Short mmCIF file of C-alpha atoms and ligand atoms in Angstrom, two decimals:
data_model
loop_
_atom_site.label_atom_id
_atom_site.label_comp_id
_atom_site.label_asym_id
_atom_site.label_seq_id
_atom_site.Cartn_x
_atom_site.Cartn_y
_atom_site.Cartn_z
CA UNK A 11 5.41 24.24 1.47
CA UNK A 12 6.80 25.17 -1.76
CA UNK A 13 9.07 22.61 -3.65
CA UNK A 14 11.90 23.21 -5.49
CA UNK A 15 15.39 20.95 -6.25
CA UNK A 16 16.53 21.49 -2.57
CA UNK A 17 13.49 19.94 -1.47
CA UNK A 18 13.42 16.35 0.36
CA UNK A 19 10.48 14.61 -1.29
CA UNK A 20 8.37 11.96 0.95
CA UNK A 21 8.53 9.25 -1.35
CA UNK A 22 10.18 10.10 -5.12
CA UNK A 23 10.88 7.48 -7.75
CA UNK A 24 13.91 5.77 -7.90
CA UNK A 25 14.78 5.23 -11.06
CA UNK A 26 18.37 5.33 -13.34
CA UNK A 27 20.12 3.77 -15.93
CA UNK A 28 18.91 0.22 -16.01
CA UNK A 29 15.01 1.49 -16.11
CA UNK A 30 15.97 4.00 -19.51
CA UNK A 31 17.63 0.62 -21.12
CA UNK A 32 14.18 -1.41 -20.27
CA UNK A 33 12.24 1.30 -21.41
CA UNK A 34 14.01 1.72 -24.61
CA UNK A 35 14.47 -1.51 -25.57
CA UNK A 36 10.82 -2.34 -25.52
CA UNK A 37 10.45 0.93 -27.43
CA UNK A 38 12.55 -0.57 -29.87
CA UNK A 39 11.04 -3.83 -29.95
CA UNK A 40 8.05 -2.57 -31.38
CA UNK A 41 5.56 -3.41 -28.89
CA UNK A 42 4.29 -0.52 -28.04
CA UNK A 43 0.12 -1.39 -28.16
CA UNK A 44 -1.40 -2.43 -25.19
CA UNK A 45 0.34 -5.97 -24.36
CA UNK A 46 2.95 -7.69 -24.97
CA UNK A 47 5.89 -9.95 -23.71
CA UNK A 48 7.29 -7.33 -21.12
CA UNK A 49 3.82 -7.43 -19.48
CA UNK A 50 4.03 -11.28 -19.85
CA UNK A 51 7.41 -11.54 -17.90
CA UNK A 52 6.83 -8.74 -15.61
CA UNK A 53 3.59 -10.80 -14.26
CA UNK A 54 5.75 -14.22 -14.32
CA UNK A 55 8.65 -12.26 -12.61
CA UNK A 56 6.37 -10.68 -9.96
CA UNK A 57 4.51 -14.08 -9.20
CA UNK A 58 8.03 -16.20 -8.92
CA UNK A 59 8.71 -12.99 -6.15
CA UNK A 60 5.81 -13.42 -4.44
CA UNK A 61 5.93 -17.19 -4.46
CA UNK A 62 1.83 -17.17 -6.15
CA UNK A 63 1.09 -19.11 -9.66
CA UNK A 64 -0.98 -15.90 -10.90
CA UNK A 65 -0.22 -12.85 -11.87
CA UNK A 66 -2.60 -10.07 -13.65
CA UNK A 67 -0.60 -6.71 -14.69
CA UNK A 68 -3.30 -3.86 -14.23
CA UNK A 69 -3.21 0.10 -15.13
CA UNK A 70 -3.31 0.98 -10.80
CA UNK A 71 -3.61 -0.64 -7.34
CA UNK A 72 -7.09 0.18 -7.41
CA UNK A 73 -7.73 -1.56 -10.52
CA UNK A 74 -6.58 -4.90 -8.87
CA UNK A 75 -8.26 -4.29 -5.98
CA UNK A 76 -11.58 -3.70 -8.11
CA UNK A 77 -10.92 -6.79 -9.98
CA UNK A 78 -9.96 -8.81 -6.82
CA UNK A 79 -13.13 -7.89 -5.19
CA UNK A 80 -15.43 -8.75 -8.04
CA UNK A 81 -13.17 -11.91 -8.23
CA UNK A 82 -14.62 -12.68 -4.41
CA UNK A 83 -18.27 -11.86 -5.80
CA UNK A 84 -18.50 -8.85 -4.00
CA UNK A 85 -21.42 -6.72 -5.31
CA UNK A 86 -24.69 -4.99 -4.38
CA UNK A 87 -25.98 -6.05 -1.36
CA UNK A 88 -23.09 -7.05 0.18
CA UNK A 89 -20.73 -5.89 3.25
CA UNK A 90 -17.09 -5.73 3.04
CA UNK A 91 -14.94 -5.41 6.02
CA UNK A 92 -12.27 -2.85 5.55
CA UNK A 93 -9.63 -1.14 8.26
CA UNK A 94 -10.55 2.56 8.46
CA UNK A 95 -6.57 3.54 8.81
CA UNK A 96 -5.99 3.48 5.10
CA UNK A 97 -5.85 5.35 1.67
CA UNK A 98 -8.79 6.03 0.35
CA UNK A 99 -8.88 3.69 -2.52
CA UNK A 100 -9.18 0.60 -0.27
CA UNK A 101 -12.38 1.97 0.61
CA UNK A 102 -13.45 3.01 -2.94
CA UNK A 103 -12.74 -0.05 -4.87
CA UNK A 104 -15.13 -1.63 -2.28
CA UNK A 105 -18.10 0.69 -3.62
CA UNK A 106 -17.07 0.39 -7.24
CA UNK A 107 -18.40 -3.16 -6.97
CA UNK A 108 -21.71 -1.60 -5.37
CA UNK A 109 -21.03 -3.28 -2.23
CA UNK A 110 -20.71 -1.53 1.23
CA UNK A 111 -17.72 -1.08 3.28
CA UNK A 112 -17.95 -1.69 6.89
CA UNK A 113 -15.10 -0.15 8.68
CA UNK A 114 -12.48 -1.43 11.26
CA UNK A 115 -10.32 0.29 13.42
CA UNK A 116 -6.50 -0.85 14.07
CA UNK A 117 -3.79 -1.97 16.75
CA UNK A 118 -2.41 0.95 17.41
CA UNK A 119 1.08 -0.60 17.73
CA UNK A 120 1.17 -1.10 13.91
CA UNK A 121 -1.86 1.15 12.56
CA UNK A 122 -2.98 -2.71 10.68
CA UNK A 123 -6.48 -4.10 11.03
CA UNK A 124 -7.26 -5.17 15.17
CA UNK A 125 -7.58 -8.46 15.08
CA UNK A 126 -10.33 -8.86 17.84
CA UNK A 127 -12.22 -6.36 16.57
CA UNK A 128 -12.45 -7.88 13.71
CA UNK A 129 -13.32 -11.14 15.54
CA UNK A 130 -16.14 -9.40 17.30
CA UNK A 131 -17.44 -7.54 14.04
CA UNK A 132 -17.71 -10.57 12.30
CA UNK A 133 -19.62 -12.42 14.75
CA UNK A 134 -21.94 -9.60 14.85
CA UNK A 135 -22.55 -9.40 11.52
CA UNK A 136 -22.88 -13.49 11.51
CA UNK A 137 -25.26 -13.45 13.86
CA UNK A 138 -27.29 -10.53 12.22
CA UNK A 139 -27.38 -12.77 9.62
CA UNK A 140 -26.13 -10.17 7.33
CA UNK A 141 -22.32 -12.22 7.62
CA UNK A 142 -19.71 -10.13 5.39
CA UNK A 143 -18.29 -11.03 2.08
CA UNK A 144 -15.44 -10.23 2.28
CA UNK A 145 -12.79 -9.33 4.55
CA UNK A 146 -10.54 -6.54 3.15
CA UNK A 147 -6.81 -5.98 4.93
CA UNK A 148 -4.40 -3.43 4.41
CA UNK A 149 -0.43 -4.53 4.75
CA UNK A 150 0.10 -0.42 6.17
CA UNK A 151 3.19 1.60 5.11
CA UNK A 152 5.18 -1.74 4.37
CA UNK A 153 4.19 -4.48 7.35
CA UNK A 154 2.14 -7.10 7.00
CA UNK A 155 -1.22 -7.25 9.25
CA UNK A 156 -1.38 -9.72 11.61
CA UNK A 157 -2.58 -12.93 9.03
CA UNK A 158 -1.66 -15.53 11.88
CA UNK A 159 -4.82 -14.22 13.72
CA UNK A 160 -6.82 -13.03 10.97
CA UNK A 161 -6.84 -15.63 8.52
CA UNK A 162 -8.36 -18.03 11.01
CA UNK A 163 -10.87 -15.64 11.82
CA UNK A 164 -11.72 -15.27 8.48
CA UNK A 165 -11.66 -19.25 7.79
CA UNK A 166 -13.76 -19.96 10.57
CA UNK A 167 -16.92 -18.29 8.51
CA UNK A 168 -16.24 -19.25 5.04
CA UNK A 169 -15.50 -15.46 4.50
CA UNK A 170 -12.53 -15.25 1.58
CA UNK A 171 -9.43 -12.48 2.44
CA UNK A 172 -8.71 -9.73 0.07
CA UNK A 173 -5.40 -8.23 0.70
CA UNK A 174 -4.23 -4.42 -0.39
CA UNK A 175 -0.42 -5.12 -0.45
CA UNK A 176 -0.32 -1.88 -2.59
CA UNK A 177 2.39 -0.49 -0.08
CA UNK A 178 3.96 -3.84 0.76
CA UNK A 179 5.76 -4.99 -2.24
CA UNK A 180 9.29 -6.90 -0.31
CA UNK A 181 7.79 -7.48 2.90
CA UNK A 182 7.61 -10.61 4.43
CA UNK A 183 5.85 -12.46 7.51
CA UNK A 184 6.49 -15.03 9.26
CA UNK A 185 8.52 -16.19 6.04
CA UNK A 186 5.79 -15.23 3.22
CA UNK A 187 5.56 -12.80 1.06
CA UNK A 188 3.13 -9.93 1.32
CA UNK A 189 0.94 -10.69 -1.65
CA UNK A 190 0.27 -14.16 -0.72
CA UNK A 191 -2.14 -13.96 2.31
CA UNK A 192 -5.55 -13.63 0.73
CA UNK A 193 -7.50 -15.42 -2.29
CA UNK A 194 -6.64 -12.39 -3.85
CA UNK A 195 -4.14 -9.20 -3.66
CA UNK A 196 -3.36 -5.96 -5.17
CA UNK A 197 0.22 -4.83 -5.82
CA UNK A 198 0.31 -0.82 -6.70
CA UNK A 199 3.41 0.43 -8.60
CA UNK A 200 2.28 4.03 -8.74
CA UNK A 201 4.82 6.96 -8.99
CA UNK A 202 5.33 7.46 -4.92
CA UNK A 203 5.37 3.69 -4.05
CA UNK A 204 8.26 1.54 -3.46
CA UNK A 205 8.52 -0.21 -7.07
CA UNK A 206 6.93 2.24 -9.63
CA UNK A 207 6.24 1.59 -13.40
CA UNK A 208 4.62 5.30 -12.92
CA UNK A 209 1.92 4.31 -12.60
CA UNK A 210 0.59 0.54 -12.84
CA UNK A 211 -0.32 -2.55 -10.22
CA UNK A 212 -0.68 -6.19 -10.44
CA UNK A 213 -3.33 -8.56 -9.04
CA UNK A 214 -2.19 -12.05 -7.63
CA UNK A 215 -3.95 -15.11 -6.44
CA UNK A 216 -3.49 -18.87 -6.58
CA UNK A 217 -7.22 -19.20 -7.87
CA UNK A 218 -6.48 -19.74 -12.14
CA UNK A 219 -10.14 -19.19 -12.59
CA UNK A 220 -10.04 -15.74 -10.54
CA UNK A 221 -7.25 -14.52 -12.58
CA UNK A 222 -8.56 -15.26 -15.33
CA UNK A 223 -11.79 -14.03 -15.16
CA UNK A 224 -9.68 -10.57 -13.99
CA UNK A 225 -7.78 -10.40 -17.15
CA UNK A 226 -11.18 -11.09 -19.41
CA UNK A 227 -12.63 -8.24 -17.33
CA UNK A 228 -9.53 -5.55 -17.60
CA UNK A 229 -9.60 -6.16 -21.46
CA UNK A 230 -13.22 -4.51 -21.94
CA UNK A 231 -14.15 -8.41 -21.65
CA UNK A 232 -13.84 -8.80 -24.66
CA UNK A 233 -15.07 -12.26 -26.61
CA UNK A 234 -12.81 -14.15 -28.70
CA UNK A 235 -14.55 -12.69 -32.10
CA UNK A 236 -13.11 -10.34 -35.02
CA UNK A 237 -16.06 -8.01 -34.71
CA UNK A 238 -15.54 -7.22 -30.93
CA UNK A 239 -18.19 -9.36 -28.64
CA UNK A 240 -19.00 -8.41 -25.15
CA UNK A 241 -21.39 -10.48 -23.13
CA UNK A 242 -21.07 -8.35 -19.83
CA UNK A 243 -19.55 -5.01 -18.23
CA UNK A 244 -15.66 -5.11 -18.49
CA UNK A 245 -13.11 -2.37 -17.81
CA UNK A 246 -9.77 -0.58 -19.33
CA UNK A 247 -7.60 -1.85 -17.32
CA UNK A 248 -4.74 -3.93 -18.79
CA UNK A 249 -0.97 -1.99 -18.08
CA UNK A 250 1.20 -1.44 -20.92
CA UNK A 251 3.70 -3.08 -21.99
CA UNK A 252 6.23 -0.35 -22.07
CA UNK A 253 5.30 0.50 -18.16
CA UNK A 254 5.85 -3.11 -17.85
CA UNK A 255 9.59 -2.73 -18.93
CA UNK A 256 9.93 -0.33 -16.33
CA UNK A 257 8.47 -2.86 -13.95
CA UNK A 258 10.70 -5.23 -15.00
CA UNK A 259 14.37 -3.10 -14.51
CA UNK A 260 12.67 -2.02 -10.95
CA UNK A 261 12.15 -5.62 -9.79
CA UNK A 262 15.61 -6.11 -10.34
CA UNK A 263 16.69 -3.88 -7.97
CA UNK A 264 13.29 -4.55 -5.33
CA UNK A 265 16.03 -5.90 -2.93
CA UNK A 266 18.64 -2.92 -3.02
CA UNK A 267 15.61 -0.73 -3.05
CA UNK A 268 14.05 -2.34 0.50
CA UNK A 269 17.34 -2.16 2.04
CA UNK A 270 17.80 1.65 1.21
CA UNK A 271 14.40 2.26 2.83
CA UNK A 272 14.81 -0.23 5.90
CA UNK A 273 18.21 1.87 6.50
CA UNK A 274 16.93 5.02 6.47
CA UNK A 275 13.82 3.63 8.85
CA UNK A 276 16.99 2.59 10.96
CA UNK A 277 18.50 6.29 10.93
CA UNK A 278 14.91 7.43 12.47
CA UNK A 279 14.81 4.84 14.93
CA UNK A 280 18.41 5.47 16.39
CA UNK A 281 17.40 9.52 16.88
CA UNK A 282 14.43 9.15 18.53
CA UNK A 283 15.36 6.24 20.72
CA UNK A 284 15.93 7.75 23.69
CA UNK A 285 13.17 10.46 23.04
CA UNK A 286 10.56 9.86 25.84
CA UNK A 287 7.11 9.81 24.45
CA UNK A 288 7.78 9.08 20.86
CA UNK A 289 7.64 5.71 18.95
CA UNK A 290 7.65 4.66 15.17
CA UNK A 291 4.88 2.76 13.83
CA UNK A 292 5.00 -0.87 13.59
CA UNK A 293 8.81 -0.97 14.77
CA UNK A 294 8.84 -4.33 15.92
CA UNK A 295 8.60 -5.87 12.51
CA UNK A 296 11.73 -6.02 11.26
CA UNK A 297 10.02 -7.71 7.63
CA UNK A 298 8.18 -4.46 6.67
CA UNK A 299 9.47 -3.10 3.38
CA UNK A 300 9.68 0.24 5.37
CA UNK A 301 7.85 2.32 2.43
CA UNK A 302 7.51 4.73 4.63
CA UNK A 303 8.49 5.55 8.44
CA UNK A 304 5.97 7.26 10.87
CA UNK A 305 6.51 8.36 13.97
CA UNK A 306 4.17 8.43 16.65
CA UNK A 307 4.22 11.48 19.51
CA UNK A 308 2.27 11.65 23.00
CA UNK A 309 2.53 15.36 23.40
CA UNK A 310 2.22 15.02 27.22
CA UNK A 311 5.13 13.03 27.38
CA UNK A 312 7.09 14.51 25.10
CA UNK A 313 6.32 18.12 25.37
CA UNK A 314 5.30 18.74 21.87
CA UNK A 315 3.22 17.63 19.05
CA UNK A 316 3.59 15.96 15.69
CA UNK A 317 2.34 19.25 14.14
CA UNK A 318 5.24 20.84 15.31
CA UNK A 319 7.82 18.43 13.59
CA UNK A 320 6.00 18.90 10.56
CA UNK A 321 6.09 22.62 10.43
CA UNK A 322 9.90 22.64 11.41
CA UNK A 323 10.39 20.50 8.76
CA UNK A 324 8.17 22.27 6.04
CA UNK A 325 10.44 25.34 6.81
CA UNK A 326 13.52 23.23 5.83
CA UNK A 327 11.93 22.21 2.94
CA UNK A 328 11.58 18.45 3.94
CA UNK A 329 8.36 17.10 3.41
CA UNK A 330 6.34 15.55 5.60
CA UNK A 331 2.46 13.78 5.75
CA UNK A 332 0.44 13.35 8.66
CA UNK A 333 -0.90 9.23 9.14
CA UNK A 334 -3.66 8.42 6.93
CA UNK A 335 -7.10 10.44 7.88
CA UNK A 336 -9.30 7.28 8.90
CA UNK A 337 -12.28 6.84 6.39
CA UNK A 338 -15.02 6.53 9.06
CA UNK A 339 -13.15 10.81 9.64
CA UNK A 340 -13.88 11.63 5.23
CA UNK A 341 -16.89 13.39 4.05
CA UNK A 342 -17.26 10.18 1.70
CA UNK A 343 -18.39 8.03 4.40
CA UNK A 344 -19.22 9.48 7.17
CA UNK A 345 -22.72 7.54 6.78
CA UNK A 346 -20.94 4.37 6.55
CA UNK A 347 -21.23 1.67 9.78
CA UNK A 348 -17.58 1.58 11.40
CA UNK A 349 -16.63 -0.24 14.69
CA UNK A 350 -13.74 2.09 16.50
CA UNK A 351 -11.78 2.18 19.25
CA UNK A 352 -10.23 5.46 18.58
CA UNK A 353 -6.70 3.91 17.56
CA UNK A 354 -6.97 5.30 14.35
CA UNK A 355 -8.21 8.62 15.29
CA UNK A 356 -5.28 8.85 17.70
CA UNK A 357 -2.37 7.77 15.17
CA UNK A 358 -3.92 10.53 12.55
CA UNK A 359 -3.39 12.85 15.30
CA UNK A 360 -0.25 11.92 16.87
CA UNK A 361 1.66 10.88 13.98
CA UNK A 362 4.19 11.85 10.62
CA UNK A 363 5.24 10.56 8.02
CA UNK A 364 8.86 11.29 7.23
CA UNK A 365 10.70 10.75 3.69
CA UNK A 366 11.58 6.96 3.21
CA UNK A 367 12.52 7.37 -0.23
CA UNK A 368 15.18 4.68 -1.87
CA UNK A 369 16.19 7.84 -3.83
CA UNK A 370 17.16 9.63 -1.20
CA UNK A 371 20.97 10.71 -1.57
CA UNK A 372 23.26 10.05 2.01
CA UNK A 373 23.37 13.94 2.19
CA UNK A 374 19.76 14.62 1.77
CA UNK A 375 19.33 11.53 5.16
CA UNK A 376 22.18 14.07 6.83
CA UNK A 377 20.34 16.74 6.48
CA UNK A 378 17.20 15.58 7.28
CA UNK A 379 18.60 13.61 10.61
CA UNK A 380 20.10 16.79 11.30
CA UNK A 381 17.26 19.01 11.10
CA UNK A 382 14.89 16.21 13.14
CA UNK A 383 18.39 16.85 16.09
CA UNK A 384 18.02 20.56 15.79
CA UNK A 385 14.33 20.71 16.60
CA UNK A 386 14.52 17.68 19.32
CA UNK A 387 17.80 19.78 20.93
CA UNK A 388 15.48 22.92 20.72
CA UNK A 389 12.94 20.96 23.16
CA UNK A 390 15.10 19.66 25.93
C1 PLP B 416 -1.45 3.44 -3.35
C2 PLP B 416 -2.49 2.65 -2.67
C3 PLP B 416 -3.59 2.14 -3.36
C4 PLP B 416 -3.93 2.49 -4.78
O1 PLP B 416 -2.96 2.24 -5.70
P1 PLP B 416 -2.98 3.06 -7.10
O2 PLP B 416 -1.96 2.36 -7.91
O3 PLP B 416 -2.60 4.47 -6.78
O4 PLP B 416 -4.35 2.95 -7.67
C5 PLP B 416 -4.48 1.32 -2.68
N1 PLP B 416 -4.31 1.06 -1.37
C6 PLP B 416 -3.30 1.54 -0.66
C7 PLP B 416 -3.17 1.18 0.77
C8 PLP B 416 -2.36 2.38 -1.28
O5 PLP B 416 -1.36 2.90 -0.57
#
């Protein structure tokens, strides 16, 4: 598909007025150099949000999902647990700590981590006495896995949860915040998610020494000493304080922002209700942030595929993504252990991702509604 101004982006940022005033005025303030107090009030401001004492502002997603692992002790040697429905960092950050990801497949009703799976994957690797160290969980396009049965599981060995809320900034479950479910998580504010400093993430975790030992680590741990100290490996990984500004002016509209994207998931929900053989993913939680909306086609039952969508669509110039390719499916691991069901393979298959974007205008959700009646109409 070629893109141009007509066409409907997936995700695009959101961003006006109020961000070019934060930007500017911490411009103008003069702190420009790596920290500084935009960075300190976007981490305070994110942490009061997410209702956790500590906050680390990181340069990506994947940094705080490094730093989170390491903050578990994940390293050589060791097995993490990780759902294979996911983006590809969740995987990678695993290795960057030279430990091994095992993989997981998911409920197909939400695409998030199955929970007995897990159960049974974790008693086998108990009783192989190689037990994992971490469990790894993935809050998928906006909704929160399903902590009520995995954080017991996870409890019950001693094995500490690690959770990617990278797409789940403004969900809730059960009354808490996504962000708040493991000993550590990773917020991503990249340039397609639903809060973007363009690009940026944040680590949280109510363990002081954890994100502590994160923020000595993302400064090149450096050593309290004028002629620059380092007693072990660290990383570049602090975000600026200018992106941090940014942060800040999107935060304040986070709310306004979640309820453009739940009402556009709405819009999708209402056209394909009474369209036999399709679903949308995870549509029974009504506290997913709604990043993104995927639907979910049986072919049989409908009498045509996902595929199809997408290429009506890609003529139209709306833009479209199939689910996630499941990691156990990538060249990068296709060596790596992975207990399936075939959920995953089936919703990478079967399913789309249509444009969720806050930034979408009323007439670009027309016309896409309209284009998504045109092809349904043409299949009756
Ligand atoms: C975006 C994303 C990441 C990585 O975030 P970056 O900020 O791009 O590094 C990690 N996990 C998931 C599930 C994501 O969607």
């Amino acid at each position: 598909m070629l893109t141009n101004s007509q066409t409907v982006l997936l995700s695009g940022p959101d961003v006006g007025d109020l961000e070019q005033d934060y930007v500017l005025a911490a411009l103008r303030s003069g702190w420009i150099a790596p920290v500084g107090p935009d960075l300190d009030a976007f981490e305070r401001e994110i942490a009061d949000r997410v209702g956790v004492p500590h906050a680390v502002g990181l340069n990506s997603g994947t940094a705080a999902l490094h730093l989170a692992l390491l903050g578990v002790g994940a390293g050589p040697g060791d097995l993490v647990v990780v759902p294979t429905l996911t983006f590809v960092a969740t995987a990678n950050a695993v290795v960057y700590t030279g430990a091994t990801p095992v993989f997981a497949d998911c409920d197909p009703a939400t695409g998030n981590l199955d929970p007995d799976l897990l159960a049974s994957l974790l008693a086998e690797l108990h009783a192989a006495g190689t037990p994992a160290r971490a469990v790894l969980t993935v809050d998928l396009y906006g909704s929160c896995a399903d902590y009520e049965r995995i954080r017991p599981l996870c409890d019950g060995y001693g094995i500490p949860l690690v959770e990617d809320a990278a797409e789940a900034l403004g969900a809730t479950h059960r009354g808490r915040a996504a962000g708040s479910f493991g000993r550590a998580a990773a917020f991503s504010f990249n340039g397609n998610k639903l809060l973007t400093t363009s690009g940026g993430g944040m680590l949280l975790t109510d363990d002081a020494e954890l994100a502590g030992r994160a923020r000595h680590l993302a400064g090149q741990a450096r050593l309290p000493a004028e002629h620059y100290e380092h007693a072990e490996l660290g990383y570049n990984y602090r975000l600026s304080n200018l992106l941090a500004a940014l942060g800040r002016a999107q935060l304040c509209r986070l709310d306004e922002m979640v309820e453009r994207r739940r009402a556009v998931h709405d819009a999708y929900a209402k056209i394909f209700a009474h369209v036999d053989g399709v679903r949308l993913l995870a549509d029974a939680d009504p506290a997913a942030n709604r990043w993104l909306t995927a639907v979910v086609v049986d072919p049989d039952r409908a009498g045509w595929a996902a595929g199809e969508l997408a290429a009506h669509l890609a003529a139209r110039n709306v833009e479209t993504r199939p689910i996630f390719k499941p990691m156990h499916l990538q060249p990068l691991y296709a060596d790596a252990r992975a207990s399936l069901s075939g959920a995953a393979e089936r919703l990478f298959r079967d399913g789309l991702v249509l444009p969720g974007g806050s930034a979408l205008t009323g007439e670009q959700v027309r016309r896409v509604l309209d284009e998504i009646a045109e092809f349904l109409d043409g299949r009756r």
